Amino acid sequence: MIARDGRLLFGGDYNPEQWPEEVWADDVRLMKEAGVTSVTLGVFSWAKLEPRPGAREFGWLDRLMDLMHAHGIGVVLATPTASPPPWLGRLHPETLPRDENGQTVWWGSRQQFAHSSSTYRRYAAAITEDLAKRYGRHPALRMWHINNEYCTFDYGDEAARAFRDWLRARYGTLDALNEAWGTAFWSQHVETWEDVIPPRRAQYIRNPTQLLDFRRFTSDALLECFVAERDLVRRHTPAGIPVTTNFMAFWTGLDGWAWAEREDVVSVDVYPDPRDPLGGQYNAMIADMTRSQARGPWMVMEQAAGSVNWRDVNHPKPRGLNRLWSLQSVARGADAVCYFQWRQSRQGAEKFHSGMLGHAGEEGRAFAEVKQIGAELAALGPQVTGAQVPSDIAVLHDWHSWWAGGQEARPSTRVAYEDVVRAWHRALWEAHLTVDFAHPAQELSGYKVVVVPQLYLLDDAAIENLVAYVRGGGTLVSGFFTGVADADDRVRAGGMDARLRELFGVRTVHEWWPLDAEERVDCGEFTGTLWSEELTAADDTEVVAAYRGGELDGLPAVLRRGRAWYLSTLPEPPALRALFAGAAAEAGVRPPLSGLPAGVEAVRRGALLFLLHHDAADVTVELPDDGPYRDVLTGEEHTGSVRLGRYGVAALSRETRGRGAA
C-alpha cells in the first residue's frame, strides 16, 4: 500500500548531506508549507554512511530520521548501493563493470558496479543489512527504496561466468544452446561452456540470439541484486512497509513485467520534454504502463519541477505544466507524486537539474507551484487513494520482443519499437480511449479490445493466447511485422506464424517493404508510413484498405477476418485514431466523455472524472446531464459545462453540498 489515511505521498529525493546541518530546519519548515508528506533519503549516500571499509557513520541519518518523524513527514529510505564509494573500486577493481570493448568503467559518476561481482554483492548486502537493522522499525519509515534506476551492463569475466551459469539453467546442454543460437551459421558452434562469452565487440554482426539472451541475463542478474537487498530489508522490517525500486520510463534494459512481480510498489521516473507538443501523451503512456505493471495504484518516484540537465537544450516547464502533468498522473492511477529533487543542488553533476525548492528559493515560481500542487493533492487524497482506473482496452507490450526486434541487420533501422508503441498509444489517447498495457501471455478475456502495435517475437504460448482471445469473442488489432520470430529469434516458416496468418486471413507474406524517411504509400482513405508488406489475403478475408500504385498496387494494406485486424503499414495519425475509434465502438467501448474539444483529455478514476487541458486557449467542456458536479480542486459546482483555461484541470465528483453521492 502506498497511501495511508487517504493521503497521497508528495515529496521528493532529499539530499541533506549536501548541505550544512543548519539548513535542515529550514527545509522542514518549507516542506510543511508545501504539504510534503514524504521524502526519499540516502539514495547516493554510501560514501557518507561507509567512508572506509566496514566503518558506519549513521549519526547524521539518525538525526534526519528523527527530524522527519517529529514533523510528520514519512521517509522512503533508500539503500545506497547504486553508487559504491571510490574506495571499493580502488581496493576491489573486480567490482567495476567492463563495457563491450573490455574497458573498465571507472568510479567518478554513478552506477559503477559489476552486478555479478561477488565482492560487490557482499559489500552491498552488508550496508543494506546494517541500514535495515538500524531503521527497519523507525517510526518515520514508510517504504524501502532499493538501489536506484538499475541500468548497468557488464561484459567482464565475472559476468561471463554468471552468463554461462544462466545459460546452463536455461538450456541444460550445449546441444540445446547451439540449436537455439543457430551456431551452424558462420562457424559459431560452441564446443565447451568456456567458449561462451558475453557478446563483446566483434568483427562484424554478432549472433542475434546470443545478444537476446545476454539482454535476458542482464535483466535477471540485476533482478537478483534487487531481490537480495529486498529480502534483507524485509527481514528487519514489520509487515506493511513496502519495498520498491524505481524504473526508468519505457526503458529497454529491464523486463519490467518480471521486475514488477517482485516489488510491493511499482515506481517510475518520468521526464516528458516540455517542448514536446505530445508530452502529455507520453506522460499518459508511462502512467498507463506503470499502473498496468502495478495492477493498481503506482508511484511517480521522480519527475522535474522545472528543467532537467541532460537534453541538448533544457527548457523549463511553462507555468501550469508541472501541475497538469502531476494531476494527470494521479488521474491515471498514481498514489504518489514525487520529484528529483527537494532542494536544487549547488554543486555536482545535477546542479542545473531543477528542484522543488530551486536556486530562487521560496520566492521562486517553482516553489509556488509546488505549494499549489501539495494543497490540491491533499484535497484529492481522500477521493482517489487506492481507486482504480477502468479500461476495456489492452496494449500488448513485451521487452523480449523489443530486444530481439531492435537488433542490427533487420529490414529497417528506421523502425524503432518504442516509436511504434508511442504512435499507437497516441492514436488511442487522442480517441479518448483509456488503455492498460498487458503481457502477450497474460489473461486477456477481461478486455473488449486488444491491440498489438508490434510484437516481432512471440513464443507459442503468446500466440495461442491471442488465438484463444479472438475465439472467445475479443477484438484484436495488430500492427505490422508481428509474429515473425519465435522465442529464439528464429524466423517462423512463412514469415509469420501460421496460426496468426490464419487468424488475420493472410494467405502469404511475400516480402517486407520498409519505407524510407520521406516515403509514403497511398492506401486510398489514408497514407501509410514507415513500413509496408506484400501480402495476399485468404478468400474469406475483408480487405479494409488496399495499396494504390507502385509495386504493391491492389494488395491489402489493412485486412480483417472477423474480429481480428492486421495493419501492414503505419497509418498517419488521424487515420489510426479513426480506425481505433471504429473498432472500439464496434466492440462496445466508449470514451469516458464524448464531444471533447481538441487538447482535452478525460479519464475516470474511482468516482472522479478528470478533465485535463493540454493546450493554451480556453475551452468549454460539455458535461453529462446527470450533474451537478463539484470540482474537488476548487470546491466549485458545475452544471452543463465547465471552463478550462491554459493547462487547466478539473476533478469532478457528483457529490455536491447537501446532496451526497449520486
XYZ file of C-alpha atoms in Angstrom:
662
model
C 0.000 0.000 0.000
C 1.331 3.437 -0.967
C -1.090 5.928 0.575
C -2.216 5.895 4.210
C -5.204 7.574 5.810
C -6.343 8.882 2.435
C -3.137 10.913 1.934
C -1.270 10.830 -1.341
C 2.501 10.721 -0.974
C 4.007 14.033 -2.028
C 7.670 14.951 -1.840
C 10.947 14.013 -3.442
C 14.575 12.987 -3.168
C 16.133 14.807 -0.236
C 19.915 15.053 -0.149
C 20.664 16.928 3.101
C 24.189 15.561 3.239
C 24.972 18.137 0.527
C 24.091 20.999 2.883
C 25.171 22.348 6.304
C 23.050 20.866 9.052
C 21.612 24.269 9.977
C 19.744 24.208 6.629
C 17.724 21.161 7.686
C 15.341 23.074 9.958
C 14.568 25.482 7.126
C 13.954 22.530 4.820
C 11.410 21.072 7.215
C 9.644 24.433 7.582
C 9.296 24.768 3.817
C 8.294 21.124 3.383
C 5.436 21.655 5.806
C 4.439 24.817 3.949
C 4.410 22.890 0.656
C 2.356 19.979 2.007
C 5.191 17.466 1.661
C 4.230 14.128 3.215
C 7.271 12.041 2.267
C 10.960 12.362 1.386
C 13.411 9.872 -0.049
C 16.688 9.684 1.870
C 20.037 8.024 1.266
C 19.882 7.215 -2.466
C 23.554 8.075 -3.122
C 24.911 8.127 0.430
C 27.155 5.053 0.545
C 30.371 7.044 0.924
C 28.749 9.106 3.682
C 27.489 6.031 5.521
C 30.635 3.921 4.993
C 33.561 6.311 4.452
C 36.038 3.461 4.959
C 35.602 -0.304 4.586
C 33.475 -1.542 7.457
C 33.017 1.871 9.069
C 29.470 3.011 9.861
C 28.516 6.651 10.307
C 24.782 6.719 10.981
C 24.592 9.697 13.321
C 23.583 12.207 10.656
C 20.905 9.831 9.336
C 19.639 9.179 12.865
C 19.080 12.907 13.307
C 17.331 13.204 9.952
C 15.020 10.264 10.552
C 14.066 11.697 13.942
C 13.609 15.182 12.471
C 11.270 13.902 9.768
C 9.227 11.912 12.260
C 8.929 14.844 14.628
C 7.320 16.879 11.849
C 5.033 14.174 10.496
C 6.991 13.575 7.299
C 7.428 9.960 6.231
C 10.695 8.583 4.869
C 11.272 6.415 1.821
C 14.654 5.073 2.874
C 16.984 4.025 0.084
C 19.772 1.521 0.115
C 22.814 3.387 -1.275
C 24.083 0.576 -3.471
C 23.642 2.306 -6.853
C 26.934 4.168 -6.427
C 29.688 2.477 -4.449
C 32.311 4.733 -2.821
C 35.623 5.213 -4.631
C 37.483 3.014 -2.146
C 35.517 -0.048 -3.267
C 36.723 0.275 -6.856
C 40.263 1.087 -5.737
C 40.551 -1.863 -3.358
C 38.429 -4.262 -5.417
C 38.690 -3.451 -9.135
C 36.686 -6.594 -9.874
C 33.603 -4.695 -8.660
C 33.883 -2.271 -11.590
C 31.936 -3.166 -14.761
C 33.507 -3.556 -18.178
C 31.987 -2.356 -21.426
C 31.664 -4.228 -24.725
C 35.252 -3.345 -25.606
C 36.581 -4.768 -22.347
C 37.361 -1.316 -20.960
C 36.849 -0.674 -17.260
C 34.041 1.712 -16.300
C 35.655 3.725 -13.518
C 34.266 5.481 -10.471
C 33.630 9.217 -10.692
C 29.967 9.206 -11.670
C 27.358 6.680 -10.529
C 26.155 3.129 -11.267
C 29.758 1.865 -11.451
C 29.110 -1.619 -10.099
C 29.501 -5.041 -11.675
C 26.191 -6.740 -10.941
C 27.644 -10.257 -10.909
C 30.640 -9.421 -8.742
C 30.514 -11.480 -5.560
C 32.569 -8.792 -3.806
C 30.152 -6.034 -4.788
C 27.212 -8.127 -3.667
C 28.869 -8.863 -0.329
C 29.537 -5.199 0.443
C 26.072 -4.189 -0.806
C 24.441 -6.791 1.442
C 26.443 -5.638 4.463
C 25.493 -1.950 4.223
C 21.904 -2.863 3.378
C 21.523 -5.174 6.368
C 23.020 -2.658 8.760
C 20.630 0.010 7.491
C 17.691 -2.357 7.880
C 18.703 -3.374 11.420
C 19.004 0.256 12.472
C 15.963 1.783 10.775
C 13.631 -1.096 9.960
C 11.391 -0.217 12.916
C 11.900 3.531 12.940
C 8.505 5.286 13.129
C 9.387 7.592 10.206
C 9.926 4.697 7.785
C 7.200 4.497 5.127
C 8.882 2.494 2.368
C 12.191 0.974 1.287
C 13.756 2.129 -1.976
C 16.344 -0.389 -3.236
C 19.298 0.954 -5.271
C 18.312 3.451 -7.999
C 17.480 3.170 -11.709
C 19.092 -0.238 -12.292
C 20.776 0.087 -15.677
C 24.318 -1.309 -15.538
C 25.551 -3.661 -18.259
C 28.713 -5.635 -17.589
C 30.787 -7.666 -20.050
C 33.590 -8.595 -17.633
C 34.932 -12.001 -16.656
C 32.735 -12.483 -13.591
C 29.698 -11.551 -15.675
C 30.864 -14.094 -18.271
C 30.900 -16.860 -15.655
C 27.459 -15.856 -14.421
C 26.186 -15.733 -18.012
C 27.359 -19.317 -18.569
C 25.575 -20.427 -15.397
C 22.412 -18.661 -16.562
C 22.625 -20.404 -19.959
C 23.134 -23.818 -18.330
C 19.953 -23.256 -16.338
C 18.052 -22.159 -19.446
C 19.233 -24.772 -21.949
C 20.699 -27.610 -19.934
C 23.073 -28.820 -22.639
C 25.429 -27.343 -25.196
C 23.480 -29.095 -27.955
C 20.351 -27.193 -26.938
C 22.326 -23.950 -26.759
C 23.806 -24.474 -30.223
C 20.366 -25.214 -31.626
C 18.806 -22.117 -30.019
C 21.646 -19.835 -31.111
C 21.834 -21.208 -34.656
C 25.591 -21.632 -34.355
C 25.797 -23.569 -37.611
C 25.856 -20.119 -39.180
C 29.340 -18.567 -39.563
C 31.101 -21.459 -37.818
C 29.975 -20.376 -34.347
C 29.475 -23.865 -32.913
C 30.216 -23.907 -29.178
C 32.214 -26.952 -28.103
C 32.642 -26.226 -24.379
C 30.957 -23.849 -21.954
C 34.237 -21.916 -21.746
C 33.704 -20.943 -25.396
C 30.682 -18.895 -24.329
C 31.362 -15.240 -23.587
C 29.225 -12.126 -23.384
C 28.585 -10.512 -26.773
C 31.661 -8.326 -26.670
C 32.843 -6.221 -29.580
C 33.258 -8.431 -32.650
C 34.479 -8.053 -36.215
C 31.020 -7.835 -37.749
C 27.368 -8.594 -36.898
C 27.102 -10.606 -33.697
C 24.938 -13.649 -33.063
C 21.368 -12.319 -32.593
C 20.225 -14.936 -30.078
C 23.401 -14.526 -28.038
C 22.601 -10.800 -27.868
C 18.996 -11.540 -26.923
C 19.986 -13.983 -24.201
C 22.534 -11.532 -22.821
C 19.746 -8.962 -22.501
C 17.665 -11.540 -20.657
C 20.593 -12.487 -18.439
C 21.400 -8.862 -17.576
C 17.835 -8.152 -16.550
C 17.832 -11.285 -14.404
C 21.252 -10.563 -12.865
C 20.201 -7.074 -11.827
C 16.949 -8.522 -10.510
C 18.978 -10.903 -8.338
C 20.688 -7.854 -6.817
C 17.332 -6.213 -6.121
C 15.768 -9.326 -4.616
C 18.789 -9.935 -2.356
C 18.510 -6.435 -0.873
C 14.723 -6.603 -0.760
C 14.843 -9.784 1.293
C 17.395 -8.285 3.665
C 15.299 -5.212 4.481
C 12.134 -7.304 4.808
C 13.861 -9.465 7.404
C 14.244 -6.478 9.732
C 11.073 -4.545 8.903
C 7.498 -5.009 10.159
C 4.899 -6.271 7.719
C 3.177 -3.466 5.865
C 6.313 -1.485 4.978
C 6.541 -1.885 1.181
C 9.680 -2.242 -0.930
C 10.250 -0.688 -4.351
C 12.906 0.311 -6.835
C 12.408 2.990 -9.448
C 12.049 2.080 -13.101
C 13.092 4.460 -15.829
C 10.254 5.353 -18.158
C 9.847 2.872 -21.020
C 13.476 1.808 -20.758
C 14.733 -1.125 -22.767
C 17.173 -2.586 -20.237
C 14.909 -4.448 -17.787
C 11.997 -6.828 -18.268
C 9.517 -4.659 -16.394
C 6.866 -7.380 -16.184
C 9.249 -9.729 -14.364
C 10.531 -6.971 -12.093
C 7.087 -5.661 -11.136
C 6.144 -9.091 -9.814
C 8.972 -8.792 -7.243
C 8.004 -5.330 -5.967
C 5.426 -4.298 -3.380
C 5.064 -0.900 -5.050
C 5.872 -0.136 -8.690
C 7.502 3.258 -9.140
C 8.854 5.120 -12.154
C 10.906 8.188 -13.069
C 9.272 10.154 -15.889
C 10.551 13.272 -17.627
C 8.493 14.388 -20.637
C 10.043 17.159 -22.707
C 8.238 20.455 -22.002
C 8.742 21.428 -25.647
C 7.151 18.217 -26.946
C 3.602 19.025 -28.115
C 2.733 15.427 -27.230
C 4.469 15.479 -23.850
C 1.113 14.921 -22.163
C 0.524 11.825 -24.250
C 3.953 10.481 -23.318
C 3.206 11.116 -19.642
C -0.122 9.310 -20.049
C 1.578 6.345 -21.741
C 4.098 5.943 -18.913
C 1.273 6.211 -16.380
C -0.747 3.542 -18.188
C 2.255 1.226 -18.436
C 3.292 1.640 -14.797
C -0.268 1.266 -13.499
C -0.552 -1.940 -15.506
C 2.706 -3.311 -14.118
C 1.451 -2.467 -10.631
C -2.039 -3.827 -11.333
C -3.359 -0.820 -9.482
C -2.031 2.329 -7.803
C 1.570 3.220 -8.516
C 4.181 5.843 -7.664
C 5.849 8.705 -9.519
C 9.236 8.433 -7.830
C 10.881 11.171 -9.887
C 9.779 13.997 -12.138
C 11.092 17.523 -12.666
C 9.631 20.640 -11.111
C 11.205 22.604 -13.967
C 14.056 21.851 -16.338
C 16.356 18.830 -16.459
C 20.076 18.977 -17.236
C 20.647 16.217 -19.774
C 18.948 17.345 -23.003
C 20.806 19.352 -25.641
C 18.659 22.334 -24.681
C 16.997 22.144 -21.267
C 13.770 24.111 -21.334
C 11.886 24.832 -18.108
C 8.243 23.924 -17.736
C 5.866 26.770 -18.577
C 3.517 27.943 -15.830
C 0.969 25.291 -15.014
C 2.600 22.369 -16.821
C 4.101 20.840 -13.682
C 0.643 20.888 -12.079
C -1.049 19.459 -15.184
C 1.310 16.505 -15.542
C 1.286 15.805 -11.804
C -2.505 15.680 -11.666
C -2.575 13.681 -14.898
C -0.505 11.000 -13.166
C -2.968 10.942 -10.268
C -5.863 10.701 -12.719
C -4.192 7.671 -14.270
C -3.655 5.846 -11.008
C -0.710 7.341 -9.113
C -0.967 7.405 -5.323
C 2.351 9.235 -5.007
C 3.774 12.286 -6.788
C 7.454 12.868 -6.059
C 10.366 14.736 -7.605
C 14.039 14.728 -8.129
C 14.752 16.661 -6.034
C 13.668 18.691 -2.975
C 16.399 21.356 -2.827
C 18.275 22.064 -6.059
C 21.964 21.171 -5.734
C 24.599 23.894 -5.871
C 27.425 21.504 -6.752
C 27.843 18.295 -8.671
C 26.627 16.969 -11.984
C 22.965 17.873 -11.437
C 23.199 21.454 -10.180
C 21.210 22.595 -13.220
C 18.501 19.973 -12.713
C 15.519 21.706 -11.115
C 14.239 21.116 -7.599
C 11.002 21.663 -5.749
C 12.946 24.395 -3.994
C 15.069 25.896 -6.765
C 18.004 28.260 -6.745
C 15.460 31.108 -6.487
C 14.412 29.765 -3.083
C 10.977 30.101 -1.549
C 10.234 33.192 -3.645
C 10.698 31.250 -6.860
C 7.901 30.214 -9.203
C 8.787 26.526 -8.887
C 8.165 26.532 -5.143
C 4.916 28.465 -5.509
C 3.636 25.844 -7.964
C 4.801 23.025 -5.697
C 2.776 24.514 -2.836
C -0.343 24.616 -5.009
C 0.151 21.005 -6.088
C 0.660 19.914 -2.482
C -2.599 21.556 -1.398
C -4.535 20.018 -4.278
C -3.136 16.554 -3.656
C -4.260 16.872 -0.037
C -7.791 17.588 -1.294
C -7.689 14.746 -3.827
C -6.269 12.121 -1.488
C -9.494 11.013 0.246
C -11.221 10.819 -3.144
C -8.728 8.730 -5.113
C -6.234 6.804 -2.961
C -6.435 3.137 -3.837
C -9.017 3.769 -6.580
C -8.752 2.014 -9.928
C -8.714 3.387 -13.482
C -11.176 1.349 -15.578
C -10.157 0.211 -19.059
C -11.630 -2.112 -21.668
C -8.582 -1.971 -23.962
C -5.160 -3.593 -23.554
C -1.984 -2.668 -25.437
C 0.361 -5.651 -25.621
C 3.999 -4.985 -24.840
C 6.958 -7.308 -24.301
C 10.573 -6.457 -23.564
C 11.906 -9.661 -25.154
C 10.283 -8.749 -28.443
C 11.717 -5.233 -28.141
C 15.210 -6.644 -27.541
C 15.033 -9.002 -30.493
C 13.387 -6.612 -32.932
C 15.759 -3.754 -32.191
C 18.972 -5.532 -33.156
C 21.188 -4.815 -36.138
C 20.773 -6.487 -39.539
C 16.972 -6.089 -39.638
C 14.910 -4.867 -42.620
C 14.909 -1.248 -41.422
C 16.802 0.704 -38.790
C 14.050 3.324 -39.044
C 11.591 1.028 -37.264
C 12.073 1.780 -33.576
C 9.796 -0.294 -31.389
C 9.298 2.455 -28.821
C 8.213 4.899 -31.550
C 5.661 2.446 -32.929
C 4.205 1.810 -29.475
C 4.005 5.515 -28.811
C 2.281 6.148 -32.166
C -0.385 3.554 -31.359
C -0.863 4.837 -27.823
C -1.144 8.376 -29.193
C -3.957 7.320 -31.504
C -5.831 5.689 -28.622
C -5.177 8.673 -26.337
C -6.442 11.134 -28.939
C -9.522 8.965 -29.402
C -10.067 9.347 -25.600
C -9.815 5.588 -25.085
C -8.243 4.659 -21.738
C -5.908 1.667 -22.003
C -3.939 -0.761 -19.907
C -0.717 -2.397 -21.019
C -0.517 -6.185 -20.857
C 1.937 -9.015 -21.414
C 1.049 -11.071 -24.507
C 0.768 -14.297 -22.490
C -1.398 -12.955 -19.658
C -5.160 -13.465 -19.290
C -6.897 -11.099 -21.725
C -10.542 -12.093 -21.519
C -11.394 -9.081 -19.350
C -10.685 -6.708 -22.246
C -13.050 -5.999 -25.116
C -10.226 -4.883 -27.422
C -6.557 -5.908 -27.509
C -4.096 -4.010 -29.685
C -0.607 -5.107 -30.730
C 1.477 -2.199 -32.025
C 4.282 -4.580 -32.964
C 5.499 -7.848 -31.483
C 8.205 -9.195 -33.772
C 8.959 -12.066 -31.390
C 6.115 -14.159 -29.990
C 6.503 -17.527 -28.319
C 3.965 -20.313 -28.766
C 2.141 -19.581 -25.511
C 1.568 -15.952 -26.516
C 0.303 -16.930 -29.971
C -2.116 -19.466 -28.555
C -3.277 -16.830 -26.093
C -4.113 -14.389 -28.901
C -5.936 -17.026 -30.920
C -7.955 -18.077 -27.881
C -8.780 -14.447 -27.098
C -10.323 -13.865 -30.532
C -12.143 -17.204 -30.473
C -13.569 -16.146 -27.111
C -15.157 -13.067 -28.652
C -12.433 -10.439 -28.277
C -11.381 -7.888 -30.890
C -7.693 -7.950 -31.830
C -5.946 -5.202 -33.824
C -2.342 -5.987 -34.769
C 0.390 -3.948 -36.379
C 2.984 -4.930 -38.954
C 5.980 -7.253 -38.552
C 4.284 -9.206 -35.763
C 4.685 -12.915 -35.059
C 7.732 -13.139 -37.305
C 10.124 -14.918 -34.915
C 9.924 -17.495 -32.131
C 11.457 -17.217 -28.656
C 14.950 -17.982 -30.027
C 14.671 -15.235 -32.687
C 14.227 -17.916 -35.335
C 12.107 -16.683 -38.259
C 8.936 -18.719 -38.434
C 8.093 -20.583 -41.610
C 6.173 -18.334 -43.973
C 7.483 -15.113 -42.418
C 4.604 -15.020 -39.906
C 3.387 -17.775 -37.636
C 0.830 -19.923 -39.449
C -1.700 -19.594 -36.612
C -1.579 -15.827 -36.910
C -1.832 -15.933 -40.699
C -4.998 -17.960 -40.335
C -6.314 -15.646 -37.623
C -5.809 -12.477 -39.703
C -6.675 -14.011 -43.063
C -3.165 -13.651 -44.519
C -2.528 -16.313 -47.136
C 1.086 -15.416 -47.966
C 3.713 -12.928 -46.789
C 5.760 -12.412 -49.935
C 8.078 -9.559 -48.971
C 8.535 -6.867 -46.356
C 8.783 -3.414 -47.930
C 10.160 -0.927 -45.385
C 9.871 2.735 -46.350
C 12.495 5.461 -46.474
C 12.246 8.558 -44.316
C 10.184 10.652 -46.742
C 8.487 7.723 -48.473
C 4.726 7.243 -48.187
C 2.272 4.693 -49.545
C -1.203 5.541 -50.788
C -3.790 3.345 -49.075
C -6.860 5.015 -50.536
C -8.522 6.523 -47.467
C -5.191 7.294 -45.778
C -1.431 7.450 -46.206
C 0.865 4.809 -44.772
C 4.308 5.492 -43.316
C 7.430 3.661 -42.144
C 6.586 0.179 -43.470
C 4.569 -1.835 -45.959
C 4.185 -5.510 -46.798
C 3.495 -7.565 -49.866
C 0.634 -9.786 -48.722
C -2.089 -11.829 -50.330
C -5.336 -12.347 -48.446
C -7.331 -15.523 -47.944
C -10.629 -15.743 -49.809
C -12.848 -15.060 -46.799
C -10.863 -12.034 -45.613
C -12.114 -8.451 -45.828
C -9.637 -6.018 -47.361
C -10.360 -2.841 -45.413
C -7.789 -0.772 -47.311
C -5.570 -1.569 -50.296
C -2.360 -0.054 -51.612
C -2.687 2.157 -54.657
C 0.101 2.432 -57.172
C 3.647 1.176 -57.038
C 4.816 -2.378 -56.530
C 2.024 -3.230 -54.077
C -0.870 -1.840 -56.118
C -4.126 -3.603 -55.212
C -2.661 -5.636 -52.364
C -4.104 -5.356 -48.830
C -2.801 -2.626 -46.539
C -5.369 -3.335 -43.813
C -7.332 -6.551 -43.627
C -9.551 -8.315 -41.143
C -11.047 -11.704 -40.603
C -13.964 -11.435 -38.222
C -12.752 -9.674 -35.093
C -9.020 -9.882 -35.988
C -7.446 -6.923 -37.796
C -3.978 -6.689 -39.338
C -2.274 -3.440 -40.403
C 0.682 -3.940 -42.746
C 1.684 -0.268 -42.557
C 1.636 2.549 -40.015
C -1.307 4.806 -40.901
C -0.934 8.544 -40.444
C -2.184 9.660 -37.001
C -5.765 10.749 -37.911
C -6.369 7.502 -39.788
C -5.027 5.321 -36.993
C -7.129 7.242 -34.489
C -10.260 6.776 -36.606
C -9.550 3.068 -37.042
C -9.274 2.557 -33.280
C -12.374 4.622 -32.595
C -14.362 2.495 -35.046
C -13.040 -0.842 -33.817
C -13.634 0.165 -30.190
C -17.193 1.344 -30.858
C -17.943 -1.886 -32.692
C -16.693 -3.800 -29.641
C -18.826 -1.724 -27.274
C -16.080 0.505 -25.866
C -16.899 4.176 -25.332
C -14.742 7.118 -24.181
C -15.344 8.480 -20.661
C -16.852 11.605 -22.236
C -17.877 12.387 -25.806
C -17.603 15.620 -27.771
C -14.400 16.777 -26.109
C -12.601 19.832 -27.520
C -9.160 19.320 -29.048
C -6.455 19.065 -26.440
C -8.751 17.943 -23.609
C -8.196 14.544 -22.004
C -10.888 12.800 -19.965
C -10.067 9.998 -17.516
C -12.153 8.338 -14.833
C -10.551 7.218 -11.613
C -12.844 5.856 -8.951
C -15.743 8.268 -8.506
C -13.948 11.206 -10.154
C -13.977 12.387 -13.759
C -10.722 14.189 -14.525
C -10.592 16.748 -17.326
C -7.064 17.800 -18.329
C -6.424 20.546 -20.855
C -3.120 20.302 -22.745
C -3.434 23.472 -24.839
C -3.264 27.219 -24.229
C -6.619 28.553 -25.455
C -9.627 28.489 -23.123
C -12.184 25.781 -23.891
C -15.633 24.783 -22.690
C -16.321 21.110 -21.976
C -19.930 19.963 -22.089
C -20.800 17.732 -19.141
C -23.267 14.842 -18.934
C -26.717 15.858 -17.752
C -26.534 13.695 -14.616
C -24.884 16.535 -12.649
C -24.398 18.881 -10.979
C -20.718 18.219 -10.388
C -18.315 19.506 -7.770
C -14.700 20.203 -8.661
C -12.703 18.672 -5.825
C -9.800 21.015 -6.607
C -11.752 24.268 -6.285
C -14.974 23.360 -4.493
C -16.987 24.935 -7.315
C -20.166 23.367 -8.693
C -20.713 22.924 -12.428
C -23.879 22.071 -14.301
C -23.948 21.583 -18.051
C -20.372 22.606 -18.745
C -17.004 23.534 -17.251
C -14.493 26.098 -18.500
C -10.810 25.129 -18.681
C -8.004 27.611 -19.206
C -4.402 27.028 -20.235
C -3.208 23.718 -18.748
C -6.413 23.631 -16.734
C -7.556 20.641 -14.692
C -10.894 19.731 -13.159
C -11.538 16.741 -10.907
C -15.297 16.348 -10.941
C -17.406 14.443 -8.468
C -21.171 14.030 -8.469
C -21.078 14.657 -4.746
C -22.417 18.155 -4.008
C -23.145 20.119 -0.903
C -26.188 18.665 0.780
C -26.668 16.101 -1.959
C -24.329 13.244 -1.130
C -23.055 10.674 -3.550
C -25.239 10.138 -6.592
